[in-house]
Short mmCIF file of C-alpha atoms in Angstrom, two decimals:
data_model
loop_
_atom_site.label_atom_id
_atom_site.label_comp_id
_atom_site.label_asym_id
_atom_site.label_seq_id
_atom_site.Cartn_x
_atom_site.Cartn_y
_atom_site.Cartn_z
CA UNK Q 1 6.19 2.05 19.85
CA UNK Q 2 9.82 3.03 20.46
CA UNK Q 3 12.76 0.67 19.80
CA UNK Q 4 13.21 -0.41 23.43
CA UNK Q 5 9.53 -1.16 23.87
CA UNK Q 6 9.51 -3.02 20.55
CA UNK Q 7 12.48 -5.24 21.62
CA UNK Q 8 10.91 -5.81 25.06
CA UNK Q 9 7.68 -6.78 23.42
CA UNK Q 10 9.36 -9.36 21.19
CA UNK Q 11 11.45 -10.69 24.05
CA UNK Q 12 8.40 -10.92 26.40
CA UNK Q 13 6.38 -12.75 23.72
CA UNK Q 14 9.12 -15.28 23.17
CA UNK Q 15 9.58 -15.74 26.90
CA UNK Q 16 5.88 -16.40 27.43
CA UNK Q 17 5.97 -19.13 24.84
CA UNK Q 18 8.83 -20.84 26.66
CA UNK Q 19 7.18 -20.38 30.08
CA UNK Q 20 4.03 -22.17 28.96
CA UNK Q 21 5.86 -24.88 27.12
CA UNK Q 22 4.77 -23.73 23.62
CA UNK Q 23 8.36 -23.88 22.25
CA UNK Q 24 11.24 -25.97 23.58
CA UNK Q 25 13.83 -23.65 25.04
CA UNK Q 26 16.65 -25.48 23.17
CA UNK Q 27 14.89 -24.96 19.70
CA UNK Q 28 13.49 -21.55 19.62
CA UNK Q 29 12.16 -20.72 16.13
CA UNK Q 30 13.34 -17.74 14.14
CA UNK Q 31 10.73 -14.97 14.12
CA UNK Q 32 10.30 -12.17 11.58
CA UNK Q 33 8.33 -9.01 12.25
CA UNK Q 34 6.70 -7.90 9.00
CA UNK Q 35 5.50 -4.27 8.76
CA UNK Q 36 2.55 -4.36 6.37
CA UNK Q 37 -0.92 -3.16 5.40
CA UNK Q 38 -3.66 -5.27 6.86
CA UNK Q 39 -5.20 -7.95 4.65
CA UNK Q 40 -2.30 -7.60 2.24
CA UNK Q 41 -0.94 -11.13 2.24
CA UNK Q 42 -2.63 -14.53 2.10
CA UNK Q 43 -2.47 -16.00 5.69
CA UNK Q 44 -2.29 -19.53 4.25
CA UNK Q 45 0.91 -18.58 2.49
CA UNK Q 46 2.41 -17.40 5.83
CA UNK Q 47 1.47 -20.72 7.37
CA UNK Q 48 3.06 -22.65 4.48
CA UNK Q 49 6.21 -20.63 4.91
CA UNK Q 50 6.43 -21.41 8.62
CA UNK Q 51 5.82 -25.11 7.96
CA UNK Q 52 8.53 -25.25 5.28
CA UNK Q 53 11.19 -23.27 7.19
CA UNK Q 54 10.24 -23.15 10.84
CA UNK Q 55 10.42 -19.35 10.51
CA UNK Q 56 7.45 -17.53 12.09
CA UNK Q 57 6.20 -14.30 10.58
CA UNK Q 58 4.29 -11.87 12.78
CA UNK Q 59 2.77 -8.80 11.28
CA UNK Q 60 2.48 -5.19 12.47
CA UNK Q 61 0.08 -3.01 10.52
CA UNK Q 62 -0.14 0.53 9.26
CA UNK Q 63 -3.12 2.23 7.57
CA UNK Q 64 -1.40 4.71 5.26
CA UNK Q 65 2.05 5.36 3.71
CA UNK Q 66 2.35 8.45 5.91
CA UNK Q 67 1.63 6.30 9.05
CA UNK Q 68 4.24 3.76 8.06
CA UNK Q 69 6.91 6.40 7.49
CA UNK Q 70 6.03 8.04 10.80
CA UNK Q 71 6.36 4.76 12.60
CA UNK Q 72 9.77 4.08 11.05
CA UNK Q 73 10.78 7.60 12.03
CA UNK Q 74 9.71 6.99 15.57
CA UNK Q 75 11.71 3.75 15.83
CA UNK Q 76 14.58 4.98 13.67
CA UNK Q 77 13.95 2.11 11.39
CA UNK Q 78 14.46 -0.48 14.16
CA UNK Q 79 12.37 -3.37 15.47
CA UNK Q 80 11.19 -4.76 12.13
CA UNK Q 81 12.77 -7.27 9.80
CA UNK Q 82 10.75 -6.84 6.53
CA UNK Q 83 8.65 -3.87 5.52
CA UNK Q 84 6.18 -3.16 2.71
CA UNK Q 85 7.48 0.12 1.23
CA UNK Q 86 5.74 2.29 -1.32
CA UNK Q 87 7.83 3.22 -4.34
CA UNK Q 88 7.59 6.91 -3.56
CA UNK Q 89 9.08 6.41 -0.11
CA UNK Q 90 11.91 3.95 -0.91
CA UNK Q 91 14.58 6.43 -1.82
CA UNK Q 92 13.85 8.59 1.30
CA UNK Q 93 13.98 5.63 3.65
CA UNK Q 94 17.07 4.18 2.04
CA UNK Q 95 18.81 7.60 2.32
CA UNK Q 96 18.19 7.45 6.11
CA UNK Q 97 20.05 4.17 6.17
CA UNK Q 98 17.04 2.10 7.27
CA UNK Q 99 16.88 -0.26 4.25
CA UNK Q 100 19.31 -3.00 3.51
CA UNK Q 101 20.85 -2.95 -0.02
CA UNK Q 102 19.37 -5.70 -2.14
CA UNK Q 103 21.35 -8.96 -2.15
CA UNK Q 104 20.26 -10.53 -5.50
CA UNK Q 105 22.26 -13.73 -4.80
CA UNK Q 106 20.13 -14.41 -1.74
CA UNK Q 107 16.88 -13.89 -3.66
CA UNK Q 108 17.21 -15.97 -6.87
CA UNK Q 109 13.50 -15.66 -7.63
CA UNK Q 110 14.13 -12.04 -8.47
CA UNK Q 111 14.69 -13.38 -12.00
CA UNK Q 112 10.90 -13.67 -12.35
CA UNK Q 113 10.25 -9.95 -11.73
CA UNK Q 114 9.41 -7.78 -14.76
CA UNK Q 115 12.39 -5.30 -14.98
CA UNK Q 116 10.10 -2.36 -15.62
CA UNK Q 117 8.64 -2.54 -12.09
CA UNK Q 118 12.09 -2.74 -10.51
CA UNK Q 119 13.08 0.67 -11.94
CA UNK Q 120 9.80 2.55 -11.72
CA UNK Q 121 11.11 4.61 -8.81
CA UNK Q 122 14.50 6.06 -8.12
CA UNK Q 123 16.80 3.55 -6.31
CA UNK Q 124 13.95 1.01 -6.01
CA UNK Q 125 15.96 -1.64 -7.78
CA UNK Q 126 18.73 -1.25 -5.17
CA UNK Q 127 16.61 -1.61 -2.03
CA UNK Q 128 13.31 -3.45 -2.81
CA UNK Q 129 11.65 -6.35 -4.59
CA UNK Q 130 8.35 -5.40 -6.27
CA UNK Q 131 5.39 -7.00 -4.50
CA UNK Q 132 2.35 -5.70 -6.37
CA UNK Q 133 1.06 -2.80 -8.42
CA UNK Q 134 -2.26 -1.07 -8.83
CA UNK Q 135 -4.11 2.19 -9.08
CA UNK Q 136 -5.95 4.64 -6.88
CA UNK Q 137 -9.50 5.65 -7.72
CA UNK Q 138 -13.07 5.99 -6.43
CA UNK Q 139 -15.10 3.25 -4.86
CA UNK Q 140 -18.80 4.01 -4.62
CA UNK Q 141 -22.23 2.48 -4.00
CA UNK Q 142 -24.24 2.28 -7.16
CA UNK Q 143 -27.46 2.13 -5.20
CA UNK Q 144 -26.63 5.27 -3.21
CA UNK Q 145 -25.01 7.39 -5.94
CA UNK Q 146 -27.64 8.37 -8.51
CA UNK Q 147 -25.24 8.60 -11.48
CA UNK Q 148 -22.21 6.77 -12.92
CA UNK Q 149 -19.04 8.10 -11.33
CA UNK Q 150 -16.42 9.03 -13.90
CA UNK Q 151 -14.46 12.03 -12.64
CA UNK Q 152 -12.49 13.02 -9.60
CA UNK Q 153 -14.76 16.07 -9.47
CA UNK Q 154 -17.67 13.67 -8.62
CA UNK Q 155 -15.75 13.06 -5.34
CA UNK Q 156 -14.40 16.56 -4.73
CA UNK Q 157 -17.66 18.35 -5.48
CA UNK Q 158 -20.19 15.71 -4.35
CA UNK Q 159 -23.87 16.09 -4.91
CA UNK Q 160 -25.78 17.48 -1.88
CA UNK Q 161 -27.34 14.06 -1.03
CA UNK Q 162 -23.80 12.62 -0.60
CA UNK Q 163 -22.59 15.15 1.95
CA UNK Q 164 -21.52 13.32 5.13
CA UNK Q 165 -21.17 10.06 3.10
CA UNK Q 166 -17.72 10.74 1.58
CA UNK Q 167 -14.47 9.19 2.73
CA UNK Q 168 -11.00 10.37 1.84
CA UNK Q 169 -7.56 9.21 2.93
CA UNK Q 170 -5.02 10.28 5.54
CA UNK Q 171 -2.08 10.22 3.17
CA UNK Q 172 -0.54 13.42 1.93
CA UNK Q 173 0.56 12.32 -1.64
CA UNK Q 174 -2.74 10.59 -2.38
CA UNK Q 175 -4.93 13.29 -1.00
CA UNK Q 176 -3.21 16.21 -2.69
CA UNK Q 177 -2.39 14.19 -5.87
CA UNK Q 178 -6.01 13.32 -6.40
CA UNK Q 179 -7.06 17.02 -6.02
CA UNK Q 180 -4.41 18.04 -8.52
CA UNK Q 181 -5.61 15.38 -11.02
CA UNK Q 182 -9.22 16.64 -10.54
CA UNK Q 183 -8.08 20.03 -11.62
CA UNK Q 184 -6.31 18.71 -14.67
CA UNK Q 185 -2.79 19.13 -13.24
CA UNK Q 186 0.03 16.62 -12.70
CA UNK Q 187 -0.05 14.86 -9.33
CA UNK Q 188 3.70 15.80 -9.22
CA UNK Q 189 3.05 19.53 -9.68
CA UNK Q 190 5.45 21.93 -8.09
CA UNK Q 191 3.55 25.05 -9.18
CA UNK Q 192 2.46 26.94 -6.06
CA UNK Q 193 -0.66 28.40 -7.68
CA UNK Q 194 -1.75 24.89 -8.66
CA UNK Q 195 -1.13 23.65 -5.15
CA UNK Q 196 -3.14 26.67 -3.82
CA UNK Q 197 -6.02 25.58 -6.09
CA UNK Q 198 -5.81 22.01 -4.89
CA UNK Q 199 -5.96 23.18 -1.26
CA UNK Q 200 -8.99 25.32 -2.05
CA UNK Q 201 -10.70 22.36 -3.60
CA UNK Q 202 -9.93 20.16 -0.54
CA UNK Q 203 -11.20 22.84 1.82
CA UNK Q 204 -14.39 23.26 -0.15
CA UNK Q 205 -14.97 19.49 -0.01
CA UNK Q 206 -14.18 19.13 3.73
CA UNK Q 207 -17.68 19.72 5.08
CA UNK Q 208 -18.93 16.80 2.95
CA UNK Q 209 -16.27 14.39 4.21
CA UNK Q 210 -17.20 12.04 6.97
CA UNK Q 211 -13.76 10.59 7.53
CA UNK Q 212 -10.17 10.84 6.34
CA UNK Q 213 -9.44 7.41 7.86
CA UNK Q 214 -8.99 4.67 5.37
CA UNK Q 215 -11.97 2.34 5.29
CA UNK Q 216 -11.85 -1.20 6.58
CA UNK Q 217 -12.05 -4.02 4.05
CA UNK Q 218 -14.27 -6.60 5.91
CA UNK Q 219 -17.95 -6.97 6.26
CA UNK Q 220 -18.09 -4.11 8.75
CA UNK Q 221 -16.72 -1.63 6.29
CA UNK Q 222 -18.72 1.61 6.17
CA UNK Q 223 -18.83 1.21 2.33
CA UNK Q 224 -20.59 -2.16 2.84
CA UNK Q 225 -23.08 -0.77 5.43
CA UNK Q 226 -23.82 2.23 3.29
CA UNK Q 227 -22.59 4.72 5.90
CA UNK Q 228 -20.12 5.80 3.18
CA UNK Q 229 -21.42 6.15 -0.40
CA UNK Q 230 -18.19 7.22 -2.10
CA UNK Q 231 -14.51 7.45 -1.31
CA UNK Q 232 -10.89 7.10 -2.41
CA UNK Q 233 -9.73 3.55 -2.43
CA UNK Q 234 -6.95 1.31 -3.81
CA UNK Q 235 -8.08 -0.86 -6.70
CA UNK Q 236 -7.57 -4.26 -5.08
CA UNK Q 237 -9.16 -3.09 -1.90
CA UNK Q 238 -12.32 -2.18 -3.80
CA UNK Q 239 -12.42 -5.75 -5.24
CA UNK Q 240 -12.06 -7.11 -1.71
CA UNK Q 241 -15.07 -5.11 -0.34
CA UNK Q 242 -17.08 -5.93 -3.49
CA UNK Q 243 -17.11 -9.42 -2.07
CA UNK Q 244 -19.56 -8.15 0.57
CA UNK Q 245 -21.80 -6.09 -1.67
CA UNK Q 246 -22.63 -6.26 -5.31
CA UNK Q 247 -23.58 -2.62 -5.22
CA UNK Q 248 -19.93 -1.50 -4.77
CA UNK Q 249 -18.22 -0.22 -7.99
CA UNK Q 250 -14.79 1.13 -8.64
CA UNK Q 251 -13.52 3.53 -11.22
CA UNK Q 252 -10.16 4.98 -12.23
CA UNK Q 253 -11.33 8.51 -13.08
CA UNK Q 254 -11.10 9.85 -16.60
CA UNK Q 255 -8.39 12.34 -15.57
CA UNK Q 256 -6.19 9.35 -14.53
CA UNK Q 257 -4.65 8.81 -11.14
CA UNK Q 258 -1.69 7.37 -9.32
CA UNK Q 259 -0.30 3.99 -10.58
CA UNK Q 260 1.89 2.72 -7.79
CA UNK Q 261 4.26 -0.15 -7.00
CA UNK Q 262 4.83 -1.60 -3.53
CA UNK Q 263 8.18 -3.17 -2.63
CA UNK Q 264 9.35 -5.64 -0.02
CA UNK Q 265 12.55 -4.37 1.78
CA UNK Q 266 14.75 -5.83 4.43
CA UNK Q 267 15.43 -3.37 7.32
CA UNK Q 268 19.08 -2.64 7.84
CA UNK Q 269 18.63 -2.93 11.65
CA UNK Q 270 17.10 -6.44 11.33
CA UNK Q 271 18.96 -9.20 13.25
CA UNK Q 272 17.34 -11.81 10.93
CA UNK Q 273 18.43 -10.65 7.58
CA UNK Q 274 18.99 -14.13 6.14
CA UNK Q 275 15.54 -15.26 7.16
CA UNK Q 276 14.06 -12.04 5.81
CA UNK Q 277 15.62 -12.66 2.40
CA UNK Q 278 14.49 -16.27 2.47
CA UNK Q 279 10.91 -14.99 3.09
CA UNK Q 280 11.03 -12.56 0.18
CA UNK Q 281 12.42 -15.23 -2.10
CA UNK Q 282 9.65 -17.63 -1.06
CA UNK Q 283 7.01 -14.97 -1.85
CA UNK Q 284 8.40 -14.84 -5.39
CA UNK Q 285 8.09 -18.52 -6.21
CA UNK Q 286 5.70 -18.29 -9.15
CA UNK Q 287 2.96 -20.44 -7.66
CA UNK Q 288 3.11 -18.56 -4.30
CA UNK Q 289 3.09 -15.20 -6.06
CA UNK Q 290 0.12 -16.18 -8.18
CA UNK Q 291 -1.85 -17.43 -5.17
CA UNK Q 292 -1.05 -14.23 -3.29
CA UNK Q 293 -2.10 -12.03 -6.16
CA UNK Q 294 -5.47 -13.75 -6.31
CA UNK Q 295 -5.89 -13.24 -2.52
CA UNK Q 296 -4.96 -9.51 -2.41
CA UNK Q 297 -6.52 -8.91 -5.86
CA UNK Q 298 -3.70 -6.78 -7.22
CA UNK Q 299 -1.56 -7.13 -10.31
CA UNK Q 300 1.69 -9.08 -9.81
CA UNK Q 301 5.00 -7.84 -11.10
CA UNK Q 302 6.11 -11.51 -11.22
CA UNK Q 303 5.97 -12.56 -14.86
CA UNK Q 304 6.13 -16.33 -14.15
CA UNK Q 305 3.33 -15.95 -11.66
CA UNK Q 306 1.24 -13.94 -14.13
CA UNK Q 307 1.28 -16.85 -16.54
CA UNK Q 308 -0.40 -18.97 -13.84
CA UNK Q 309 -3.26 -16.58 -13.31
CA UNK Q 310 -6.74 -17.20 -14.80
CA UNK Q 311 -7.68 -15.18 -17.88
CA UNK Q 312 -10.63 -13.45 -16.02
CA UNK Q 313 -8.12 -12.10 -13.50
CA UNK Q 314 -5.81 -10.69 -16.12
CA UNK Q 315 -8.64 -9.24 -18.06
CA UNK Q 316 -10.24 -7.46 -15.08
CA UNK Q 317 -9.83 -3.69 -15.85
CA UNK Q 318 -9.78 -2.92 -12.12
CA UNK Q 319 -6.73 -5.10 -11.69
CA UNK Q 320 -5.13 -4.35 -15.05
CA UNK Q 321 -6.26 -0.88 -16.26
CA UNK Q 322 -6.57 -0.25 -19.95
CA UNK Q 323 -3.68 1.25 -21.86
CA UNK Q 324 -5.65 4.55 -22.15
CA UNK Q 325 -6.21 4.77 -18.39
CA UNK Q 326 -2.52 4.04 -17.78
CA UNK Q 327 -1.55 6.70 -20.31
CA UNK Q 328 -3.37 9.36 -18.32
CA UNK Q 329 -2.06 8.18 -14.99
CA UNK Q 330 1.30 8.87 -13.32
CA UNK Q 331 3.66 7.59 -10.58
CA UNK Q 332 5.00 9.87 -7.93
CA UNK Q 333 8.59 11.06 -8.15
CA UNK Q 334 10.95 13.10 -6.09
CA UNK Q 335 9.78 16.68 -5.41
CA UNK Q 336 11.82 19.70 -4.27
CA UNK Q 337 12.03 20.26 -0.53
CA UNK Q 338 10.05 23.53 -0.86
CA UNK Q 339 7.19 21.71 -2.55
CA UNK Q 340 7.21 18.89 -0.02
CA UNK Q 341 7.01 21.44 2.78
CA UNK Q 342 4.08 23.16 1.17
CA UNK Q 343 2.28 19.88 0.58
CA UNK Q 344 2.81 18.80 4.22
CA UNK Q 345 1.33 22.11 5.40
CA UNK Q 346 -1.69 21.69 3.15
CA UNK Q 347 -2.20 18.12 4.40
CA UNK Q 348 -2.14 19.04 8.07
CA UNK Q 349 -4.50 22.00 7.51
CA UNK Q 350 -7.02 19.69 5.82
CA UNK Q 351 -6.76 16.50 7.91
CA UNK Q 352 -5.94 17.88 11.37
#
């Protein structure tokens, strides 16, 4: 949706409320448009924020980091007030001028954030507030996969009975990074021969892949129905779909994977910056952050919130991987333009 259409949509929506008497014309509520993953915030928390502040939060969804970045590119970063930004993208989007520099005085609950998550990525502490962190691994159906999944190669070289039952992800860093880890390389590799090997592995796997679209997380998920037996999934998402089937398991492969941090950022083009900062500050009230962590089933970077979480949550190895698993894992960092171009070409050859 381009910027003009986005603004027209918001204006028309507000006008329709006035027309049908839903909102008094003299007391129009502030509205924030939040660009987010689906099912990535407790809806009851949004309701509580609106009741407390009379600020409405509407959400617009993306299904991959690549899709979010493409949407922001299409709109030139306009039309949204708050966005959920991956750590690997934050410097790039800030460089384009689309992210508002962080105003720490307007977000006093920033004091609760563990400093290590603020500085995990370049310039993250200047443009974002850590929202959650987690890992990327393999979700699979124990009743459909006749062995215990432990390696990325179980996914990239699936057994014959699993062909057509594999799902991947339409996200360039995750797709190529997982292939590199499967081969024993760094997910940040700049070596052209290693990237060539990763592409060959992805090409060889392609005939077994049913979809590169990220799976839904509700009762209609292909992992729940058994249409998919194994696929790449974010750790907390795996816990969410486990709620619909006890046969679903998740593993952070023995080679390690991507440990990521997501950030909340105010868009520089927002006309509701004060309300956006108020929203981010609200989400970092310890009780609110703890409730939200339990809903989305991801680790919270909010230390005060972590103290409020039950022991079984903090001891769940899917949410909080072991020290050994974290040792073998990595975070994405800035890559040379030549490497980025090569990775983009590989991604489009595989997915499209």
